Amino acid sequence: MAPAYLPYGRQSIDDDDVRAVAEALRGDYLTTGPLVAAFEKDFSAKTGAPHAVACSNGTAGLHLAAMAMGLGPGDAAIVPTMTFLATANCVRYVGADVVFADVDPSTGLITPETAAAALARASGRRVKALFVVHLNGQCADMPALAAFAKENGLLLVEDACHALGGEVAGTPVGSCAFGNFAVFSLHPVKTATMGEGGVVTTADPDLDRLMRRYRSHGMERDPAFFTSRPDGFDADGSANPWYYEMEAPGYNYRATDFQCALGRSQLSKLDRFVARRAELVARYRTRLEGLAPLAAPLGLLPGSRPGWHLCPALIDFKAAGKSRGKVMRELSALGIGSQVHYFPVHRQPYYRRIDPVLRLPGAEAYYERVLSLPLFYGMADEDVDRVVGALASVLGAQ
Ligand SMILES: *Cc1c(COP(=O)(O)O)cnc(C)c1O
């Protein structure tokens, strides 16, 4: 029998997850019920964040953060080009401009230097925010980036969609010890899943309240925030039970109770998921060292304990005499999935129309070599050996 196909990522669902979802489905609330708040409480406890707002997906979470910070037309935000589309797109959703930052070619991470170069390029524009992406689950240098943001009066958003369960400078990712927001995705390829789902954490109660409004049409139901006395209150001063107010339109970005039930069940296993992924990555790294100089493990940045989402190899396809597409097709024929994270976002046709000439050589160099190998909780040590063995033979490294 041929060994099972190894996708580059997949969820890990056990009977306890299925039971948690089934119980939620049999409950009184399918959405906007108590499991949403319970999940948010668990998420706060796990990340050490004062506030956690559950939402429909990570992209919605980024959009909520952009709205809550008041980013809008005439503003600009710095975004590393080595990321998923959503990090840049959320800036465009609110009508602000994206200023792309380069990344370190060995880690793919934004650095204080590449952020400063982006800020210099944006001179004369109203740059209001810095987005940092913890690419692959490895954390960017948050103490230095937070200092840079502070010096320049920038709000700081961590796109932590890759990094749930990681730690940076001794604090859990998402604690918001350094940034104003941290945004997570619980898509099935990520470390823990809700099917589709996202969470934004913040330490600021005002930002928390704004995100809760924008998550549900911009509606405010708390009488403490009503601005119209005659509409909101009875003559005797009691709040009208049907009344809600909208200061600015939001969206329906809510997560359901059964998704949150799955999220809670998955969070309860997060430490195990993160630890196993770290073991697999450590094994990959040792094996990949043996493929030098054709392939190498990702560059490591000290100061963080990654919550690995992806396990990239950095490959010299030219030296191997094979295109990346050919390597991927040959790996696939051997039952091994792989993926490229990412085509630099500033080179997407949409962003190219806005800035046709921008060159970001660090991101180019990273993109040239990167290939994500299978990484998920259910993998065996032997699967890692099989992947690296297959990669060695495809690259002609042995
Ligand atoms: C997955 C991901 C997102 C978007 O999350 P969704 O839940 O798929 O909307 C945003 N940014 C990064 C870096 C991601 O990997």
Tab-separated table of C-alpha atoms and ligand atoms in Angstrom:
chain	number	residue	atom	x	y	z
A	1	MET	CA	0.000	0.000	0.000
A	2	ALA	CA	1.247	3.471	-0.855
A	3	PRO	CA	1.815	5.655	2.232
A	4	ALA	CA	-0.875	8.234	2.975
A	5	TYR	CA	-0.709	11.561	1.154
A	6	LEU	CA	0.779	14.224	3.409
A	7	PRO	CA	-0.842	17.629	2.853
A	8	TYR	CA	1.176	20.693	3.884
A	9	GLY	CA	-1.270	21.264	6.716
A	10	ARG	CA	-4.431	19.787	8.153
A	11	GLN	CA	-6.642	19.894	11.222
A	12	SER	CA	-6.603	17.450	14.117
A	13	ILE	CA	-10.143	16.600	15.235
A	14	ASP	CA	-10.851	14.043	17.972
A	15	ASP	CA	-14.025	12.614	19.469
A	16	ASP	CA	-13.950	15.225	22.237
A	17	ASP	CA	-14.150	17.990	19.594
A	18	VAL	CA	-17.081	16.241	17.923
A	19	ARG	CA	-18.828	15.861	21.287
A	20	ALA	CA	-18.313	19.543	22.129
A	21	VAL	CA	-19.846	20.645	18.811
A	22	ALA	CA	-22.750	18.183	19.082
A	23	GLU	CA	-23.527	19.434	22.575
A	24	ALA	CA	-23.536	23.024	21.321
A	25	LEU	CA	-25.905	22.087	18.490
A	26	ARG	CA	-28.320	20.556	21.002
A	27	GLY	CA	-28.193	23.687	23.180
A	28	ASP	CA	-30.464	26.719	23.178
A	29	TYR	CA	-28.187	29.005	21.216
A	30	LEU	CA	-26.589	28.401	17.853
A	31	THR	CA	-25.175	31.917	17.743
A	32	THR	CA	-24.661	34.931	20.047
A	33	GLY	CA	-25.005	32.602	23.036
A	34	PRO	CA	-22.909	31.808	26.092
A	35	LEU	CA	-20.274	29.696	24.303
A	36	VAL	CA	-19.003	32.770	22.474
A	37	ALA	CA	-18.218	34.536	25.748
A	38	ALA	CA	-16.838	31.307	27.228
A	39	PHE	CA	-14.492	30.881	24.260
A	40	GLU	CA	-13.360	34.499	24.524
A	41	LYS	CA	-12.635	33.990	28.225
A	42	ASP	CA	-10.599	30.849	27.496
A	43	PHE	CA	-8.716	32.675	24.757
A	44	SER	CA	-7.900	35.572	27.099
A	45	ALA	CA	-6.660	33.121	29.714
A	46	LYS	CA	-4.501	31.279	27.170
A	47	THR	CA	-2.896	34.392	25.704
A	48	GLY	CA	-2.889	36.592	28.799
A	49	ALA	CA	-4.863	39.212	26.863
A	50	PRO	CA	-7.191	41.482	28.830
A	51	HIS	CA	-9.806	41.305	26.035
A	52	ALA	CA	-10.528	38.802	23.246
A	53	VAL	CA	-13.147	39.302	20.526
A	54	ALA	CA	-14.206	36.196	18.597
A	55	CYS	CA	-15.211	36.718	14.985
A	56	SER	CA	-15.979	34.879	11.771
A	57	ASN	CA	-12.396	34.526	10.491
A	58	GLY	CA	-8.929	36.046	10.733
A	59	THR	CA	-9.550	38.393	7.822
A	60	ALA	CA	-12.618	39.803	9.580
A	61	GLY	CA	-10.444	40.182	12.691
A	62	LEU	CA	-7.904	42.268	10.769
A	63	HIS	CA	-10.730	44.388	9.354
A	64	LEU	CA	-12.196	44.892	12.866
A	65	ALA	CA	-8.799	46.043	14.146
A	66	ALA	CA	-8.422	48.455	11.206
A	67	MET	CA	-11.886	49.921	11.857
A	68	ALA	CA	-11.470	50.134	15.626
A	69	MET	CA	-8.206	52.072	15.338
A	70	GLY	CA	-9.945	54.559	13.045
A	71	LEU	CA	-7.746	53.880	10.037
A	72	GLY	CA	-9.348	55.485	6.985
A	73	PRO	CA	-8.993	57.413	3.729
A	74	GLY	CA	-5.908	59.650	3.742
A	75	ASP	CA	-4.117	57.348	6.207
A	76	ALA	CA	-1.458	54.784	5.406
A	77	ALA	CA	-0.258	51.632	7.159
A	78	ILE	CA	3.007	49.701	6.889
A	79	VAL	CA	2.512	46.012	6.003
A	80	PRO	CA	5.247	43.459	5.278
A	81	THR	CA	4.938	42.137	1.739
A	82	MET	CA	5.708	38.562	2.828
A	83	THR	CA	2.246	37.646	4.138
A	84	PHE	CA	-1.168	36.414	3.157
A	85	LEU	CA	-3.279	38.863	1.111
A	86	ALA	CA	-5.582	39.633	4.048
A	87	THR	CA	-2.981	41.644	6.021
A	88	ALA	CA	-2.738	44.209	3.229
A	89	ASN	CA	-6.344	43.971	2.061
A	90	CYS	CA	-7.780	44.955	5.472
A	91	VAL	CA	-6.014	48.312	5.080
A	92	ARG	CA	-7.690	48.773	1.701
A	93	TYR	CA	-11.139	47.749	3.108
A	94	VAL	CA	-11.103	50.937	5.215
A	95	GLY	CA	-9.805	53.097	2.337
A	96	ALA	CA	-6.245	53.565	3.631
A	97	ASP	CA	-3.030	53.102	1.637
A	98	VAL	CA	-0.647	50.179	2.059
A	99	VAL	CA	3.066	50.948	2.382
A	100	PHE	CA	4.806	47.638	1.849
A	101	ALA	CA	7.844	46.789	3.965
A	102	ASP	CA	10.611	44.413	2.992
A	103	VAL	CA	11.590	41.390	5.100
A	104	ASP	CA	14.743	39.644	6.233
A	105	PRO	CA	15.673	37.169	3.455
A	106	SER	CA	16.509	34.340	5.867
A	107	THR	CA	13.459	34.576	8.193
A	108	GLY	CA	10.869	36.329	6.014
A	109	LEU	CA	10.126	38.621	8.988
A	110	ILE	CA	9.731	42.385	9.046
A	111	THR	CA	12.528	44.085	11.011
A	112	PRO	CA	12.908	47.549	12.565
A	113	GLU	CA	15.200	48.386	9.616
A	114	THR	CA	12.741	47.329	6.903
A	115	ALA	CA	9.904	49.082	8.762
A	116	ALA	CA	12.021	52.265	8.946
A	117	ALA	CA	12.772	52.043	5.213
A	118	ALA	CA	9.043	51.750	4.478
A	119	LEU	CA	8.302	54.755	6.704
A	120	ALA	CA	11.001	56.783	4.916
A	121	ARG	CA	9.469	55.827	1.548
A	122	ALA	CA	6.104	57.076	2.803
A	123	SER	CA	7.416	60.502	3.711
A	124	GLY	CA	4.709	63.132	3.525
A	125	ARG	CA	1.903	60.603	4.038
A	126	ARG	CA	-0.082	60.145	7.229
A	127	VAL	CA	1.263	56.768	8.352
A	128	LYS	CA	-0.852	55.650	11.278
A	129	ALA	CA	-0.191	51.956	11.846
A	130	LEU	CA	2.407	49.229	11.623
A	131	PHE	CA	1.326	45.656	10.900
A	132	VAL	CA	3.738	42.931	11.959
A	133	VAL	CA	3.362	39.339	10.710
A	134	HIS	CA	4.717	36.442	12.757
A	135	LEU	CA	5.502	34.493	9.595
A	136	ASN	CA	5.486	30.685	9.874
A	137	GLY	CA	4.769	31.063	13.609
A	138	GLN	CA	8.155	32.585	14.329
A	139	CYS	CA	7.774	35.919	16.095
A	140	ALA	CA	9.193	39.161	14.796
A	141	ASP	CA	11.373	41.227	17.138
A	142	MET	CA	8.497	42.759	19.094
A	143	PRO	CA	10.478	44.762	21.667
A	144	ALA	CA	12.371	46.555	18.879
A	145	LEU	CA	9.324	46.946	16.617
A	146	ALA	CA	7.236	48.274	19.512
A	147	ALA	CA	9.965	50.826	20.271
A	148	PHE	CA	9.990	51.829	16.595
A	149	ALA	CA	6.188	52.169	16.557
A	150	LYS	CA	6.240	54.288	19.707
A	151	GLU	CA	8.987	56.598	18.410
A	152	ASN	CA	6.967	57.220	15.289
A	153	GLY	CA	3.513	57.437	16.848
A	154	LEU	CA	2.251	54.308	15.077
A	155	LEU	CA	-0.422	51.903	16.299
A	156	LEU	CA	0.870	48.342	16.275
A	157	VAL	CA	-1.102	45.344	14.992
A	158	GLU	CA	0.298	41.820	15.225
A	159	ASP	CA	-1.017	39.530	12.504
A	160	ALA	CA	-0.561	36.472	14.702
A	161	CYS	CA	-2.588	34.169	12.455
A	162	HIS	CA	0.458	31.857	12.210
A	163	ALA	CA	1.617	32.106	15.793
A	164	LEU	CA	-1.076	30.928	18.209
A	165	GLY	CA	0.610	29.303	21.202
A	166	GLY	CA	3.968	31.006	20.659
A	167	GLU	CA	5.850	33.293	23.016
A	168	VAL	CA	7.839	36.421	22.330
A	169	ALA	CA	10.178	38.135	24.795
A	170	GLY	CA	8.796	35.925	27.554
A	171	THR	CA	5.110	36.735	27.009
A	172	PRO	CA	2.487	34.746	25.104
A	173	VAL	CA	1.717	35.930	21.581
A	174	GLY	CA	-1.577	37.801	21.838
A	175	SER	CA	-1.000	39.186	25.333
A	176	CYS	CA	-0.670	42.615	23.690
A	177	ALA	CA	2.304	43.426	25.887
A	178	PHE	CA	3.805	45.125	22.808
A	179	GLY	CA	1.030	45.850	20.336
A	180	ASN	CA	-2.441	47.393	20.363
A	181	PHE	CA	-4.022	44.352	18.694
A	182	ALA	CA	-3.141	40.737	17.924
A	183	VAL	CA	-5.196	38.916	15.300
A	184	PHE	CA	-5.580	35.137	15.079
A	185	SER	CA	-7.109	32.752	12.547
A	186	LEU	CA	-8.605	29.366	13.415
A	187	HIS	CA	-8.817	28.112	9.846
A	188	PRO	CA	-8.250	24.330	9.558
A	189	VAL	CA	-4.634	24.650	8.359
A	190	LYS	CA	-3.715	26.766	11.385
A	191	THR	CA	-2.552	25.301	14.719
A	192	ALA	CA	-6.070	25.147	16.218
A	193	THR	CA	-9.369	25.414	14.353
A	194	MET	CA	-13.032	26.409	14.553
A	195	GLY	CA	-13.713	25.531	10.887
A	196	GLU	CA	-13.692	29.216	10.068
A	197	GLY	CA	-12.974	31.602	12.883
A	198	GLY	CA	-10.827	34.384	14.223
A	199	VAL	CA	-10.002	36.241	17.417
A	200	VAL	CA	-8.633	39.728	18.045
A	201	THR	CA	-7.011	40.467	21.395
A	202	THR	CA	-6.346	43.888	22.880
A	203	ALA	CA	-5.497	45.448	26.235
A	204	ASP	CA	-7.599	48.534	25.521
A	205	PRO	CA	-11.241	48.394	26.706
A	206	ASP	CA	-12.295	51.100	24.227
A	207	LEU	CA	-10.862	49.187	21.262
A	208	ASP	CA	-12.533	46.041	22.591
A	209	ARG	CA	-15.921	47.803	22.702
A	210	LEU	CA	-15.515	49.233	19.201
A	211	MET	CA	-14.614	45.826	17.759
A	212	ARG	CA	-17.676	44.270	19.426
A	213	ARG	CA	-19.829	46.946	17.776
A	214	TYR	CA	-18.283	46.528	14.342
A	215	ARG	CA	-18.603	42.746	14.631
A	216	SER	CA	-22.374	43.148	14.711
A	217	HIS	CA	-23.494	45.925	12.321
A	218	GLY	CA	-22.114	48.737	14.489
A	219	MET	CA	-24.911	48.154	17.028
A	220	GLU	CA	-24.502	49.356	20.612
A	221	ARG	CA	-26.981	47.884	23.101
A	222	ASP	CA	-25.382	49.190	26.306
A	223	PRO	CA	-27.525	52.129	27.549
A	224	ALA	CA	-24.394	53.707	29.036
A	225	PHE	CA	-23.389	54.592	25.456
A	226	PHE	CA	-26.766	55.787	24.099
A	227	THR	CA	-26.562	59.337	22.802
A	228	SER	CA	-30.279	59.931	22.187
A	229	ARG	CA	-32.103	60.238	25.517
A	230	PRO	CA	-35.675	60.428	24.143
A	231	ASP	CA	-35.188	57.347	21.930
A	232	GLY	CA	-33.129	55.283	24.358
A	233	PHE	CA	-34.950	55.871	27.628
A	234	ASP	CA	-38.426	55.973	29.125
A	235	ALA	CA	-39.704	59.076	30.958
A	236	ASP	CA	-38.769	57.400	34.246
A	237	GLY	CA	-35.170	57.007	33.057
A	238	SER	CA	-35.185	53.247	32.407
A	239	ALA	CA	-33.594	52.119	29.156
A	240	ASN	CA	-35.936	51.046	26.361
A	241	PRO	CA	-35.533	47.259	26.005
A	242	TRP	CA	-35.746	47.201	22.203
A	243	TYR	CA	-33.432	50.096	21.553
A	244	TYR	CA	-29.945	50.019	20.092
A	245	GLU	CA	-27.829	52.667	18.501
A	246	MET	CA	-25.478	52.772	15.537
A	247	GLU	CA	-22.714	55.337	15.464
A	248	ALA	CA	-21.019	53.894	12.372
A	249	PRO	CA	-21.963	50.903	10.213
A	250	GLY	CA	-20.293	47.580	10.915
A	251	TYR	CA	-20.636	44.085	9.494
A	252	ASN	CA	-21.908	40.684	10.477
A	253	TYR	CA	-18.582	39.159	11.515
A	254	ARG	CA	-19.953	37.003	14.341
A	255	ALA	CA	-18.799	33.489	15.186
A	256	THR	CA	-21.430	30.861	16.028
A	257	ASP	CA	-21.715	29.030	19.336
A	258	PHE	CA	-20.871	25.680	17.752
A	259	GLN	CA	-17.717	27.143	16.197
A	260	CYS	CA	-16.776	28.542	19.603
A	261	ALA	CA	-17.440	25.132	21.172
A	262	LEU	CA	-14.919	23.671	18.730
A	263	GLY	CA	-12.546	26.543	19.439
A	264	ARG	CA	-12.695	25.864	23.193
A	265	SER	CA	-12.131	22.169	22.745
A	266	GLN	CA	-9.144	22.839	20.449
A	267	LEU	CA	-7.680	25.468	22.795
A	268	SER	CA	-7.716	22.956	25.638
A	269	LYS	CA	-5.219	20.912	23.563
A	270	LEU	CA	-3.166	23.830	22.278
A	271	ASP	CA	-0.068	23.171	24.406
A	272	ARG	CA	0.098	19.628	23.062
A	273	PHE	CA	-0.416	20.813	19.468
A	274	VAL	CA	2.320	23.452	19.782
A	275	ALA	CA	4.786	21.105	21.494
A	276	ARG	CA	4.338	18.379	18.869
A	277	ARG	CA	4.752	20.853	16.023
A	278	ALA	CA	7.967	22.093	17.659
A	279	GLU	CA	9.283	18.511	17.840
A	280	LEU	CA	8.482	17.939	14.180
A	281	VAL	CA	10.150	21.209	13.170
A	282	ALA	CA	13.257	20.328	15.202
A	283	ARG	CA	13.470	16.985	13.393
A	284	TYR	CA	12.977	18.679	10.025
A	285	ARG	CA	15.725	21.185	10.802
A	286	THR	CA	18.277	18.485	11.604
A	287	ARG	CA	17.371	16.484	8.492
A	288	LEU	CA	17.397	19.573	6.263
A	289	GLU	CA	20.922	20.483	7.438
A	290	GLY	CA	22.000	17.313	5.678
A	291	LEU	CA	20.795	18.687	2.324
A	292	ALA	CA	23.250	21.623	2.333
A	293	PRO	CA	23.999	23.490	0.163
A	294	LEU	CA	20.887	22.688	-1.917
A	295	ALA	CA	18.468	23.232	0.956
A	296	ALA	CA	18.540	24.772	4.401
A	297	PRO	CA	16.121	25.249	7.281
A	298	LEU	CA	14.501	28.629	7.892
A	299	GLY	CA	16.666	31.250	9.596
A	300	LEU	CA	15.922	31.551	13.311
A	301	LEU	CA	15.512	34.788	15.212
A	302	PRO	CA	16.422	34.487	18.888
A	303	GLY	CA	14.081	35.862	21.526
A	304	SER	CA	10.935	33.937	20.740
A	305	ARG	CA	9.501	30.486	21.207
A	306	PRO	CA	7.673	30.013	17.928
A	307	GLY	CA	4.192	28.563	17.684
A	308	TRP	CA	5.070	26.882	14.400
A	309	HIS	CA	2.312	27.002	11.771
A	310	LEU	CA	4.470	26.172	8.759
A	311	CYS	CA	7.769	24.427	8.217
A	312	PRO	CA	9.526	26.013	5.261
A	313	ALA	CA	12.740	24.835	3.673
A	314	LEU	CA	14.894	27.371	1.820
A	315	ILE	CA	15.926	25.714	-1.421
A	316	ASP	CA	18.415	26.680	-4.123
A	317	PHE	CA	16.292	25.539	-7.070
A	318	LYS	CA	18.804	26.884	-9.584
A	319	ALA	CA	21.628	24.813	-8.127
A	320	ALA	CA	19.351	21.771	-8.109
A	321	GLY	CA	18.619	22.416	-11.802
A	322	LYS	CA	14.874	22.088	-11.290
A	323	SER	CA	12.098	24.658	-11.151
A	324	ARG	CA	10.064	24.926	-7.971
A	325	GLY	CA	6.948	23.897	-9.899
A	326	LYS	CA	8.681	20.719	-11.048
A	327	VAL	CA	9.910	19.955	-7.522
A	328	MET	CA	6.368	20.415	-6.173
A	329	ARG	CA	4.865	18.171	-8.858
A	330	GLU	CA	7.465	15.456	-8.241
A	331	LEU	CA	6.915	15.644	-4.464
A	332	SER	CA	3.176	15.415	-5.038
A	333	ALA	CA	3.672	12.302	-7.164
A	334	LEU	CA	5.492	10.833	-4.152
A	335	GLY	CA	2.513	11.632	-1.919
A	336	ILE	CA	3.888	14.826	-0.422
A	337	GLY	CA	2.080	18.145	-0.463
A	338	SER	CA	3.979	21.421	-0.407
A	339	GLN	CA	3.070	25.075	-0.785
A	340	VAL	CA	4.677	28.472	-1.247
A	341	HIS	CA	4.085	31.049	1.498
A	342	TYR	CA	3.997	33.569	-0.133
A	343	PHE	CA	4.148	35.290	-3.495
A	344	PRO	CA	5.071	38.824	-2.304
A	345	VAL	CA	1.810	40.751	-1.963
A	346	HIS	CA	3.215	43.966	-3.473
A	347	ARG	CA	3.614	42.053	-6.757
A	348	GLN	CA	-0.069	41.080	-6.984
A	349	PRO	CA	-1.618	42.780	-10.039
A	350	TYR	CA	-3.920	44.911	-7.851
A	351	TYR	CA	-1.025	46.330	-5.809
A	352	ARG	CA	1.200	46.563	-8.894
A	353	ARG	CA	-1.328	48.935	-10.456
A	354	ILE	CA	-0.950	51.171	-7.384
A	355	ASP	CA	2.870	50.991	-7.364
A	356	PRO	CA	4.339	49.458	-10.530
A	357	VAL	CA	8.008	49.947	-9.649
A	358	LEU	CA	8.447	49.011	-5.980
A	359	ARG	CA	11.258	46.509	-5.424
A	360	LEU	CA	11.741	44.666	-2.129
A	361	PRO	CA	14.872	42.521	-2.546
A	362	GLY	CA	14.741	40.771	0.846
A	363	ALA	CA	11.263	39.451	0.106
A	364	GLU	CA	12.319	38.488	-3.439
A	365	ALA	CA	15.256	36.481	-2.093
A	366	TYR	CA	13.052	34.747	0.475
A	367	TYR	CA	10.322	34.027	-2.081
A	368	GLU	CA	12.885	32.616	-4.567
A	369	ARG	CA	13.835	29.826	-2.162
A	370	VAL	CA	10.884	29.117	0.121
A	371	LEU	CA	8.863	25.897	0.104
A	372	SER	CA	6.560	24.854	2.954
A	373	LEU	CA	6.740	21.145	3.797
A	374	PRO	CA	3.971	19.137	5.516
A	375	LEU	CA	3.474	20.104	9.159
A	376	PHE	CA	0.516	19.052	11.297
A	377	TYR	CA	-0.115	17.540	14.695
A	378	GLY	CA	-0.968	14.056	13.422
A	379	MET	CA	2.375	13.539	11.613
A	380	ALA	CA	4.769	10.832	12.772
A	381	ASP	CA	8.551	11.284	13.055
A	382	GLU	CA	8.866	8.853	10.134
A	383	ASP	CA	6.719	11.162	8.009
A	384	VAL	CA	9.354	13.889	8.454
A	385	ASP	CA	12.078	11.462	7.402
A	386	ARG	CA	10.018	10.428	4.386
A	387	VAL	CA	9.453	14.048	3.332
A	388	VAL	CA	13.125	15.005	3.625
A	389	GLY	CA	14.182	11.759	1.917
A	390	ALA	CA	11.829	12.501	-0.969
A	391	LEU	CA	13.041	16.099	-1.152
A	392	ALA	CA	16.650	14.890	-1.232
A	393	SER	CA	15.975	12.544	-4.125
A	394	VAL	CA	13.884	15.107	-6.061
A	395	LEU	CA	16.630	17.722	-5.648
A	396	GLY	CA	19.326	15.182	-6.484
A	397	ALA	CA	20.983	15.824	-3.113
A	398	GLN	CA	21.909	12.187	-2.542
B	1	LIG	C1	-4.773	32.627	7.561
B	1	LIG	C2	-4.241	34.022	7.574
B	1	LIG	C3	-5.074	35.144	7.570
B	1	LIG	C4	-6.541	35.071	7.354
B	1	LIG	O1	-7.237	34.234	8.172
B	1	LIG	P1	-8.613	33.605	7.683
B	1	LIG	O2	-9.137	32.996	8.951
B	1	LIG	O3	-8.316	32.600	6.634
B	1	LIG	O4	-9.461	34.717	7.192
B	1	LIG	C5	-4.486	36.393	7.701
B	1	LIG	N1	-3.162	36.545	7.787
B	1	LIG	C6	-2.328	35.499	7.761
B	1	LIG	C7	-0.858	35.728	7.870
B	1	LIG	C8	-2.838	34.200	7.625
B	1	LIG	O5	-2.016	33.160	7.535
